[in-house]
Amino acid sequence: MADPRLMRLLGGDALAGLRRRLRQRYERSMPETFRLSGLTEAERNALAGLLGRKPRQADSMTLDVAGLDGALQRAGLAESLRDALERLDGPIVDRAAERAALQTQWTALRGRCDDARLSALLELPRGMALVKRLARHPAAAGQLLDAAQAVVRALPAAGMPRSRLAAEVLGDAHGLDPGRPVASIVLAALRRNADAPEDVAGAEDNVRDLWAQAGVMVNELSRPALFLNLPAGDASFRIPAPGEPGYVSLRTLLRQPPAWQVAGRDIHVCENPNLVAIVADALGADAAPLVCTDGMPAAAQRTLLLQLAAAGACLHYHGDFDWPGLAIGNWVMRACGARPWRFGVADYLAALRDVPVRGRALGPESVDADWDDGLGPAMREHGRAVDEEAVAAMLVRDLEWTSQ
């Protein structure tokens, strides 16, 4: 219980704001002297009385902490100003020390993970910011990181469904669902070394692709990869009849990867399924092997292209002469070592000249081609797109020649 004289001097509702401001000074590490402004008459009178001064009309006052402490001691009211404030309103928390201790705990988390993928993520400002946002407190963050490390250590998986991985490692089949904290941390660690940046594909396809690169299946039957006359030496893989387009799912590619017989062979890659149909109708079994990205490649398409590249195939890519087509080409050529297939500035200009129908307008957002410095500027200059189907006759001739 505070001394009644101390209550009369600094207590009561009228001085609650003054006490709060003084306590905040201690929470932030009280300086030797400080100035308070915006004082009410009651606050000015209380401070003047404590210091033995005559009240003034000014609404600000410079205060000396040692002087305040001494005045309270001499009056026998408290050992110090801090002691007086704590007697009136309870203990004062040292916020500066608290923040320092909290920061020490956050920093210590960097040494909690011995997996290189997670520890590298935590060294990045955005990585630690992600953990802080998801966990809010170091103790909760430690639990999240332990769970994320358990998941990462289980990778790569051999075509395991994501829900099963979550059930076996986390004890919760939904623990790696989109938006769950552990999933966000694991995906951030996987994305750090992924070939494709986040904005290359749609969010759903990008996440599916990241899991697929780690051998984990998400919606493994959606958007299978389309191909034509692709050679595989594995009898367990059901290849369509020669000349007929076929599909292979992400499930098959991860669980039972076909033994692609493509070492040293030219494999052409197109963007649009319509071109596969055109080639199949025109050449049938005489067409060279062809794979379709079906727009921006999703997990199945990316996995197939990476498997073909790893098996020694020489990939050649053609797409629409528009900005998405160039973005796809950048990924296929960077990630899979592909070469352009009639997909340079000279080919674009020739298509503008030879295609009878004027192409659609290009949008304002442009992309530069990694493989041809002149292609992007030429497309910006002319402002017209050329769809892959518009040059199908020329592409068909290439595939027929290659097959001979």
CSV table of C-alpha atoms in Angstrom, one decimal:
chain,number,residue,atom,x,y,z
A,1,MET,CA,0.0,0.0,0.0
A,2,ALA,CA,1.4,3.4,-1.0
A,3,ASP,CA,2.0,6.1,1.7
A,4,PRO,CA,-1.1,8.3,1.9
A,5,ARG,CA,1.1,11.3,1.5
A,6,LEU,CA,2.5,9.8,-1.8
A,7,MET,CA,-1.1,9.2,-2.9
A,8,ARG,CA,-1.9,12.9,-2.3
A,9,LEU,CA,1.2,14.0,-4.1
A,10,LEU,CA,1.2,11.8,-7.2
A,11,GLY,CA,-1.8,9.5,-7.0
A,12,GLY,CA,-5.4,9.8,-8.2
A,13,ASP,CA,-7.0,9.9,-11.6
A,14,ALA,CA,-6.0,13.5,-12.3
A,15,LEU,CA,-2.3,12.6,-12.4
A,16,ALA,CA,-2.7,9.1,-14.1
A,17,GLY,CA,-1.5,10.6,-17.4
A,18,LEU,CA,1.6,12.1,-15.8
A,19,ARG,CA,2.4,8.8,-14.1
A,20,ARG,CA,1.9,6.9,-17.4
A,21,ARG,CA,4.3,9.3,-19.2
A,22,LEU,CA,6.9,8.9,-16.4
A,23,ARG,CA,6.6,5.1,-16.5
A,24,GLN,CA,7.1,5.1,-20.2
A,25,ARG,CA,10.4,7.0,-19.7
A,26,TYR,CA,11.6,4.1,-17.5
A,27,GLU,CA,10.3,1.5,-20.0
A,28,ARG,CA,12.5,3.1,-22.6
A,29,SER,CA,15.6,3.6,-20.3
A,30,MET,CA,15.2,6.8,-18.3
A,31,PRO,CA,17.7,9.6,-19.2
A,32,GLU,CA,19.4,11.7,-16.5
A,33,THR,CA,17.3,14.8,-17.5
A,34,PHE,CA,14.3,15.1,-19.7
A,35,ARG,CA,11.6,17.6,-20.6
A,36,LEU,CA,7.9,17.1,-20.3
A,37,SER,CA,5.5,19.3,-22.3
A,38,GLY,CA,1.8,19.7,-22.5
A,39,LEU,CA,1.4,19.5,-18.7
A,40,THR,CA,-1.9,20.3,-17.1
A,41,GLU,CA,-2.2,22.6,-14.2
A,42,ALA,CA,-2.6,19.7,-11.8
A,43,GLU,CA,0.5,18.0,-13.2
A,44,ARG,CA,2.6,21.2,-13.0
A,45,ASN,CA,1.6,21.7,-9.4
A,46,ALA,CA,2.4,18.1,-8.4
A,47,LEU,CA,5.9,18.3,-9.9
A,48,ALA,CA,6.6,21.7,-8.4
A,49,GLY,CA,5.4,20.5,-5.0
A,50,LEU,CA,7.6,17.4,-5.3
A,51,LEU,CA,10.7,19.5,-6.1
A,52,GLY,CA,9.9,22.3,-3.6
A,53,ARG,CA,9.5,24.9,-6.4
A,54,LYS,CA,7.0,27.6,-6.9
A,55,PRO,CA,4.3,26.6,-9.5
A,56,ARG,CA,4.8,28.2,-12.9
A,57,GLN,CA,2.3,28.9,-15.7
A,58,ALA,CA,4.5,27.2,-18.4
A,59,ASP,CA,3.1,24.0,-19.8
A,60,SER,CA,6.5,22.3,-20.0
A,61,MET,CA,9.2,21.5,-17.4
A,62,THR,CA,12.7,20.1,-17.5
A,63,LEU,CA,13.2,17.5,-14.8
A,64,ASP,CA,16.3,16.0,-13.3
A,65,VAL,CA,15.9,12.3,-12.2
A,66,ALA,CA,18.5,12.5,-9.4
A,67,GLY,CA,16.7,15.6,-8.1
A,68,LEU,CA,13.3,13.8,-8.1
A,69,ASP,CA,14.8,10.8,-6.4
A,70,GLY,CA,16.4,12.9,-3.7
A,71,ALA,CA,13.2,14.8,-3.0
A,72,LEU,CA,11.3,11.6,-2.5
A,73,GLN,CA,14.0,10.2,-0.3
A,74,ARG,CA,14.2,13.3,1.9
A,75,ALA,CA,10.4,13.3,2.3
A,76,GLY,CA,10.5,9.6,3.3
A,77,LEU,CA,8.0,8.8,0.5
A,78,ALA,CA,10.0,6.4,-1.7
A,79,GLU,CA,13.5,5.4,-2.5
A,80,SER,CA,13.3,6.9,-6.0
A,81,LEU,CA,10.9,8.2,-8.6
A,82,ARG,CA,10.7,4.7,-10.0
A,83,ASP,CA,10.0,3.2,-6.6
A,84,ALA,CA,7.2,5.8,-6.1
A,85,LEU,CA,5.6,5.0,-9.5
A,86,GLU,CA,5.8,1.2,-8.8
A,87,ARG,CA,4.2,1.7,-5.4
A,88,LEU,CA,1.3,3.6,-7.0
A,89,ASP,CA,0.7,1.5,-10.2
A,90,GLY,CA,2.7,-1.7,-9.9
A,91,PRO,CA,6.0,-2.9,-11.4
A,92,ILE,CA,7.6,-1.1,-14.4
A,93,VAL,CA,8.6,-3.4,-17.2
A,94,ASP,CA,12.0,-2.6,-18.8
A,95,ARG,CA,10.8,-2.6,-22.4
A,96,ALA,CA,14.3,-2.0,-23.8
A,97,ALA,CA,15.7,-5.0,-21.9
A,98,GLU,CA,12.6,-7.0,-22.9
A,99,ARG,CA,13.1,-6.1,-26.6
A,100,ALA,CA,16.8,-7.0,-26.4
A,101,ALA,CA,16.0,-10.4,-24.8
A,102,LEU,CA,13.4,-11.0,-27.4
A,103,GLN,CA,15.8,-10.2,-30.2
A,104,THR,CA,18.4,-12.5,-28.7
A,105,GLN,CA,15.8,-15.3,-28.8
A,106,TRP,CA,15.0,-14.6,-32.5
A,107,THR,CA,18.7,-14.5,-33.4
A,108,ALA,CA,19.3,-17.8,-31.6
A,109,LEU,CA,16.7,-19.4,-33.9
A,110,ARG,CA,19.2,-19.2,-36.8
A,111,GLY,CA,21.3,-21.9,-35.1
A,112,ARG,CA,18.3,-24.1,-34.4
A,113,CYS,CA,18.2,-25.7,-37.8
A,114,ASP,CA,21.1,-27.8,-39.0
A,115,ASP,CA,19.5,-28.5,-42.4
A,116,ALA,CA,21.3,-26.3,-44.9
A,117,ARG,CA,18.1,-25.4,-46.8
A,118,LEU,CA,16.4,-24.0,-43.7
A,119,SER,CA,19.4,-22.4,-42.1
A,120,ALA,CA,20.1,-20.6,-45.4
A,121,LEU,CA,16.5,-19.3,-45.5
A,122,LEU,CA,16.9,-18.0,-41.9
A,123,GLU,CA,20.0,-16.0,-42.9
A,124,LEU,CA,17.9,-14.0,-45.3
A,125,PRO,CA,15.9,-11.0,-43.9
A,126,ARG,CA,12.8,-12.1,-45.8
A,127,GLY,CA,13.2,-15.6,-44.4
A,128,MET,CA,13.3,-14.5,-40.8
A,129,ALA,CA,10.5,-12.0,-41.5
A,130,LEU,CA,8.3,-14.9,-42.7
A,131,VAL,CA,9.0,-16.9,-39.5
A,132,LYS,CA,8.2,-13.9,-37.3
A,133,ARG,CA,5.0,-13.2,-39.2
A,134,LEU,CA,3.8,-16.8,-38.9
A,135,ALA,CA,4.9,-17.4,-35.3
A,136,ARG,CA,4.7,-14.0,-33.6
A,137,HIS,CA,7.0,-15.3,-30.7
A,138,PRO,CA,10.3,-17.1,-30.6
A,139,ALA,CA,8.9,-20.0,-28.7
A,140,ALA,CA,6.2,-20.7,-31.3
A,141,ALA,CA,8.7,-20.1,-34.0
A,142,GLY,CA,11.0,-22.8,-32.6
A,143,GLN,CA,8.2,-25.3,-32.8
A,144,LEU,CA,7.4,-24.3,-36.4
A,145,LEU,CA,11.0,-24.6,-37.4
A,146,ASP,CA,11.3,-28.1,-35.8
A,147,ALA,CA,8.3,-29.2,-37.7
A,148,ALA,CA,9.5,-27.7,-41.0
A,149,GLN,CA,12.9,-29.3,-40.5
A,150,ALA,CA,11.3,-32.7,-40.0
A,151,VAL,CA,9.5,-32.2,-43.3
A,152,VAL,CA,12.5,-31.1,-45.2
A,153,ARG,CA,14.6,-34.0,-43.9
A,154,ALA,CA,12.0,-36.4,-45.4
A,155,LEU,CA,12.6,-34.9,-48.9
A,156,PRO,CA,13.0,-35.8,-51.6
A,157,ALA,CA,10.1,-38.2,-51.5
A,158,ALA,CA,9.4,-40.8,-54.1
A,159,GLY,CA,6.1,-39.7,-55.5
A,160,MET,CA,4.4,-39.4,-52.1
A,161,PRO,CA,1.1,-37.5,-51.8
A,162,ARG,CA,1.5,-34.3,-49.8
A,163,SER,CA,-1.3,-35.3,-47.4
A,164,ARG,CA,0.5,-38.6,-46.6
A,165,LEU,CA,3.8,-36.8,-46.0
A,166,ALA,CA,2.0,-34.4,-43.7
A,167,ALA,CA,0.3,-37.3,-41.8
A,168,GLU,CA,3.5,-39.3,-41.4
A,169,VAL,CA,5.8,-36.4,-40.4
A,170,LEU,CA,3.5,-34.0,-38.7
A,171,GLY,CA,0.6,-36.2,-37.5
A,172,ASP,CA,-1.8,-34.0,-39.4
A,173,ALA,CA,-2.8,-34.9,-43.0
A,174,HIS,CA,-3.7,-31.2,-43.5
A,175,GLY,CA,-0.5,-29.8,-41.9
A,176,LEU,CA,1.0,-29.0,-45.3
A,177,ASP,CA,-2.1,-27.6,-47.0
A,178,PRO,CA,-1.9,-24.2,-48.6
A,179,GLY,CA,-1.6,-21.4,-46.1
A,180,ARG,CA,-0.5,-23.6,-43.2
A,181,PRO,CA,2.5,-22.2,-41.4
A,182,VAL,CA,4.8,-25.2,-41.7
A,183,ALA,CA,4.0,-25.5,-45.4
A,184,SER,CA,4.8,-21.8,-45.9
A,185,ILE,CA,8.2,-22.2,-44.3
A,186,VAL,CA,9.0,-25.4,-46.2
A,187,LEU,CA,8.0,-23.9,-49.5
A,188,ALA,CA,10.1,-20.8,-48.9
A,189,ALA,CA,13.1,-23.0,-48.3
A,190,LEU,CA,12.4,-25.0,-51.5
A,191,ARG,CA,11.7,-21.9,-53.5
A,192,ARG,CA,15.1,-20.3,-52.5
A,193,ASN,CA,16.9,-22.8,-54.8
A,194,ALA,CA,14.1,-23.4,-57.3
A,195,ASP,CA,14.6,-22.7,-61.0
A,196,ALA,CA,11.5,-20.6,-61.5
A,197,PRO,CA,10.8,-17.4,-59.6
A,198,GLU,CA,7.4,-17.0,-57.9
A,199,ASP,CA,5.9,-14.8,-60.7
A,200,VAL,CA,6.7,-17.2,-63.6
A,201,ALA,CA,3.6,-19.4,-63.1
A,202,GLY,CA,0.3,-19.0,-61.4
A,203,ALA,CA,0.5,-19.4,-57.6
A,204,GLU,CA,-1.2,-22.8,-57.6
A,205,ASP,CA,1.0,-24.2,-60.4
A,206,ASN,CA,4.1,-22.8,-58.8
A,207,VAL,CA,3.4,-24.5,-55.5
A,208,ARG,CA,2.6,-27.8,-57.2
A,209,ASP,CA,5.9,-27.5,-59.1
A,210,LEU,CA,7.9,-26.8,-56.0
A,211,TRP,CA,6.5,-29.9,-54.3
A,212,ALA,CA,7.0,-31.9,-57.5
A,213,GLN,CA,10.7,-31.0,-57.6
A,214,ALA,CA,10.9,-32.5,-54.1
A,215,GLY,CA,9.1,-35.7,-55.2
A,216,VAL,CA,5.8,-34.7,-53.5
A,217,MET,CA,2.5,-35.0,-55.4
A,218,VAL,CA,-0.2,-32.3,-55.2
A,219,ASN,CA,-3.2,-32.9,-57.4
A,220,GLU,CA,-1.1,-35.3,-59.3
A,221,LEU,CA,-3.8,-36.1,-61.9
A,222,SER,CA,-4.4,-32.5,-62.9
A,223,ARG,CA,-2.9,-31.0,-66.1
A,224,PRO,CA,-1.0,-34.1,-67.4
A,225,ALA,CA,1.8,-33.4,-69.9
A,226,LEU,CA,0.9,-33.8,-73.6
A,227,PHE,CA,3.4,-35.4,-76.0
A,228,LEU,CA,3.6,-37.1,-79.5
A,229,ASN,CA,5.9,-39.9,-80.5
A,230,LEU,CA,8.0,-39.7,-77.4
A,231,PRO,CA,10.3,-42.8,-77.1
A,232,ALA,CA,10.4,-44.6,-73.8
A,233,GLY,CA,12.1,-48.0,-73.3
A,234,ASP,CA,10.0,-48.9,-70.2
A,235,ALA,CA,7.5,-51.6,-71.1
A,236,SER,CA,5.4,-50.6,-68.0
A,237,PHE,CA,4.8,-47.1,-69.4
A,238,ARG,CA,1.8,-47.3,-71.8
A,239,ILE,CA,2.8,-45.4,-74.9
A,240,PRO,CA,0.0,-44.4,-77.3
A,241,ALA,CA,0.0,-45.9,-80.8
A,242,PRO,CA,2.6,-44.2,-83.1
A,243,GLY,CA,1.3,-40.9,-84.4
A,244,GLU,CA,-1.3,-40.5,-81.6
A,245,PRO,CA,-0.9,-37.8,-78.9
A,246,GLY,CA,-0.6,-39.1,-75.4
A,247,TYR,CA,-0.6,-37.8,-71.8
A,248,VAL,CA,1.5,-38.6,-68.8
A,249,SER,CA,0.5,-37.5,-65.3
A,250,LEU,CA,2.7,-36.1,-62.6
A,251,ARG,CA,1.8,-39.2,-60.6
A,252,THR,CA,3.4,-41.4,-63.1
A,253,LEU,CA,6.4,-39.2,-63.7
A,254,LEU,CA,7.2,-39.2,-60.0
A,255,ARG,CA,6.3,-42.7,-58.9
A,256,GLN,CA,7.4,-44.6,-62.0
A,257,PRO,CA,9.6,-42.4,-64.2
A,258,PRO,CA,9.7,-43.8,-67.7
A,259,ALA,CA,13.1,-44.7,-69.1
A,260,TRP,CA,13.1,-42.1,-71.8
A,261,GLN,CA,15.2,-43.2,-74.8
A,262,VAL,CA,16.2,-39.7,-75.8
A,263,ALA,CA,20.0,-39.5,-75.3
A,264,GLY,CA,21.4,-37.2,-78.0
A,265,ARG,CA,18.0,-36.9,-79.7
A,266,ASP,CA,16.3,-33.7,-80.8
A,267,ILE,CA,13.0,-33.3,-78.9
A,268,HIS,CA,10.9,-30.3,-80.0
A,269,VAL,CA,8.8,-28.4,-77.5
A,270,CYS,CA,5.8,-26.3,-78.4
A,271,GLU,CA,3.5,-24.1,-76.3
A,272,ASN,CA,0.0,-25.0,-77.7
A,273,PRO,CA,-1.9,-28.3,-77.7
A,274,ASN,CA,-3.5,-27.3,-81.0
A,275,LEU,CA,0.0,-27.6,-82.7
A,276,VAL,CA,0.3,-31.1,-81.4
A,277,ALA,CA,-3.0,-32.0,-83.0
A,278,ILE,CA,-2.0,-30.3,-86.3
A,279,VAL,CA,1.3,-32.2,-86.4
A,280,ALA,CA,-0.4,-35.5,-85.5
A,281,ASP,CA,-2.9,-35.0,-88.3
A,282,ALA,CA,-0.3,-34.0,-90.8
A,283,LEU,CA,2.6,-36.4,-90.1
A,284,GLY,CA,1.3,-39.1,-87.7
A,285,ALA,CA,4.0,-41.6,-86.9
A,286,ASP,CA,6.4,-39.8,-89.1
A,287,ALA,CA,6.6,-36.8,-86.9
A,288,ALA,CA,9.6,-36.1,-84.7
A,289,PRO,CA,9.1,-36.3,-80.9
A,290,LEU,CA,7.1,-33.3,-79.7
A,291,VAL,CA,6.2,-32.2,-76.1
A,292,CYS,CA,3.7,-29.5,-75.3
A,293,THR,CA,4.0,-27.0,-72.3
A,294,ASP,CA,0.3,-26.3,-72.6
A,295,GLY,CA,0.9,-22.6,-71.9
A,296,MET,CA,3.0,-21.9,-68.8
A,297,PRO,CA,4.2,-25.3,-67.8
A,298,ALA,CA,2.7,-26.7,-64.7
A,299,ALA,CA,4.3,-29.4,-62.5
A,300,ALA,CA,3.7,-32.3,-64.8
A,301,GLN,CA,5.1,-30.4,-67.9
A,302,ARG,CA,8.1,-29.1,-66.0
A,303,THR,CA,8.9,-32.5,-64.5
A,304,LEU,CA,8.7,-34.2,-67.9
A,305,LEU,CA,11.0,-31.6,-69.6
A,306,LEU,CA,13.5,-31.8,-66.7
A,307,GLN,CA,13.5,-35.6,-67.0
A,308,LEU,CA,14.1,-35.5,-70.7
A,309,ALA,CA,16.9,-33.0,-70.3
A,310,ALA,CA,18.5,-35.2,-67.6
A,311,ALA,CA,18.2,-38.2,-70.0
A,312,GLY,CA,20.3,-36.4,-72.6
A,313,ALA,CA,17.7,-35.0,-74.9
A,314,CYS,CA,18.4,-31.9,-77.0
A,315,LEU,CA,15.3,-29.7,-76.5
A,316,HIS,CA,14.2,-27.1,-79.0
A,317,TYR,CA,11.4,-24.7,-78.0
A,318,HIS,CA,8.9,-22.7,-80.0
A,319,GLY,CA,6.0,-20.7,-78.6
A,320,ASP,CA,3.7,-17.8,-79.3
A,321,PHE,CA,5.4,-14.6,-80.2
A,322,ASP,CA,3.9,-12.8,-77.3
A,323,TRP,CA,5.1,-11.9,-73.8
A,324,PRO,CA,3.9,-15.2,-72.1
A,325,GLY,CA,5.6,-17.1,-74.9
A,326,LEU,CA,8.9,-15.4,-74.2
A,327,ALA,CA,8.5,-16.0,-70.5
A,328,ILE,CA,8.0,-19.7,-71.1
A,329,GLY,CA,10.9,-19.8,-73.4
A,330,ASN,CA,13.1,-18.2,-70.8
A,331,TRP,CA,12.3,-20.9,-68.3
A,332,VAL,CA,12.6,-23.8,-70.8
A,333,MET,CA,16.0,-22.6,-72.0
A,334,ARG,CA,17.4,-21.7,-68.6
A,335,ALA,CA,16.1,-24.7,-66.6
A,336,CYS,CA,16.3,-27.4,-69.3
A,337,GLY,CA,19.2,-26.1,-71.5
A,338,ALA,CA,16.8,-25.9,-74.5
A,339,ARG,CA,17.6,-24.0,-77.7
A,340,PRO,CA,15.2,-21.8,-79.7
A,341,TRP,CA,13.3,-23.4,-82.5
A,342,ARG,CA,12.5,-20.8,-85.1
A,343,PHE,CA,12.0,-18.4,-82.2
A,344,GLY,CA,14.4,-15.5,-82.8
A,345,VAL,CA,14.0,-11.9,-84.1
A,346,ALA,CA,14.5,-13.0,-87.7
A,347,ASP,CA,11.7,-15.6,-87.3
A,348,TYR,CA,9.4,-13.0,-85.8
A,349,LEU,CA,10.0,-10.5,-88.6
A,350,ALA,CA,9.5,-13.2,-91.2
A,351,ALA,CA,6.3,-14.2,-89.6
A,352,LEU,CA,5.0,-10.6,-89.6
A,353,ARG,CA,5.8,-10.5,-93.3
A,354,ASP,CA,4.5,-13.9,-94.4
A,355,VAL,CA,1.5,-14.5,-92.2
A,356,PRO,CA,-1.5,-13.2,-94.1
A,357,VAL,CA,-3.6,-12.2,-91.1
A,358,ARG,CA,-2.4,-9.4,-89.0
A,359,GLY,CA,-1.7,-10.6,-85.4
A,360,ARG,CA,-3.4,-9.5,-82.3
A,361,ALA,CA,-1.9,-6.5,-80.4
A,362,LEU,CA,0.7,-7.1,-77.7
A,363,GLY,CA,-0.1,-5.9,-74.2
A,364,PRO,CA,1.9,-3.2,-72.4
A,365,GLU,CA,3.9,-5.5,-70.1
A,366,SER,CA,6.9,-6.8,-72.0
A,367,VAL,CA,9.5,-9.5,-71.6
A,368,ASP,CA,13.0,-9.8,-73.0
A,369,ALA,CA,14.2,-13.1,-74.5
A,370,ASP,CA,17.3,-14.4,-72.8
A,371,TRP,CA,18.4,-16.2,-76.0
A,372,ASP,CA,18.0,-13.2,-78.4
A,373,ASP,CA,18.6,-9.6,-77.3
A,374,GLY,CA,16.8,-8.3,-80.4
A,375,LEU,CA,13.5,-10.2,-80.1
A,376,GLY,CA,11.9,-8.3,-77.3
A,377,PRO,CA,12.7,-4.8,-78.7
A,378,ALA,CA,11.4,-5.9,-82.2
A,379,MET,CA,8.2,-7.1,-80.7
A,380,ARG,CA,7.8,-3.9,-78.7
A,381,GLU,CA,8.5,-1.9,-81.9
A,382,HIS,CA,5.9,-3.7,-84.0
A,383,GLY,CA,3.4,-4.3,-81.2
A,384,ARG,CA,1.9,-7.4,-82.8
A,385,ALA,CA,1.7,-11.0,-81.5
A,386,VAL,CA,2.1,-14.0,-83.8
A,387,ASP,CA,0.4,-17.2,-82.5
A,388,GLU,CA,2.1,-20.5,-82.9
A,389,GLU,CA,-0.7,-21.9,-85.0
A,390,ALA,CA,-0.2,-19.1,-87.6
A,391,VAL,CA,3.2,-20.6,-88.5
A,392,ALA,CA,2.2,-24.2,-88.1
A,393,ALA,CA,2.9,-25.2,-91.7
A,394,MET,CA,6.6,-24.2,-91.3
A,395,LEU,CA,6.9,-26.0,-88.0
A,396,VAL,CA,5.3,-29.2,-89.4
A,397,ARG,CA,7.9,-29.2,-92.2
A,398,ASP,CA,10.7,-29.0,-89.6
A,399,LEU,CA,9.3,-32.0,-87.7
A,400,GLU,CA,8.9,-34.0,-90.9
A,401,TRP,CA,12.5,-33.3,-92.0
A,402,THR,CA,13.9,-34.1,-88.5
A,403,SER,CA,12.1,-37.5,-88.5
A,404,GLN,CA,13.8,-38.7,-91.7
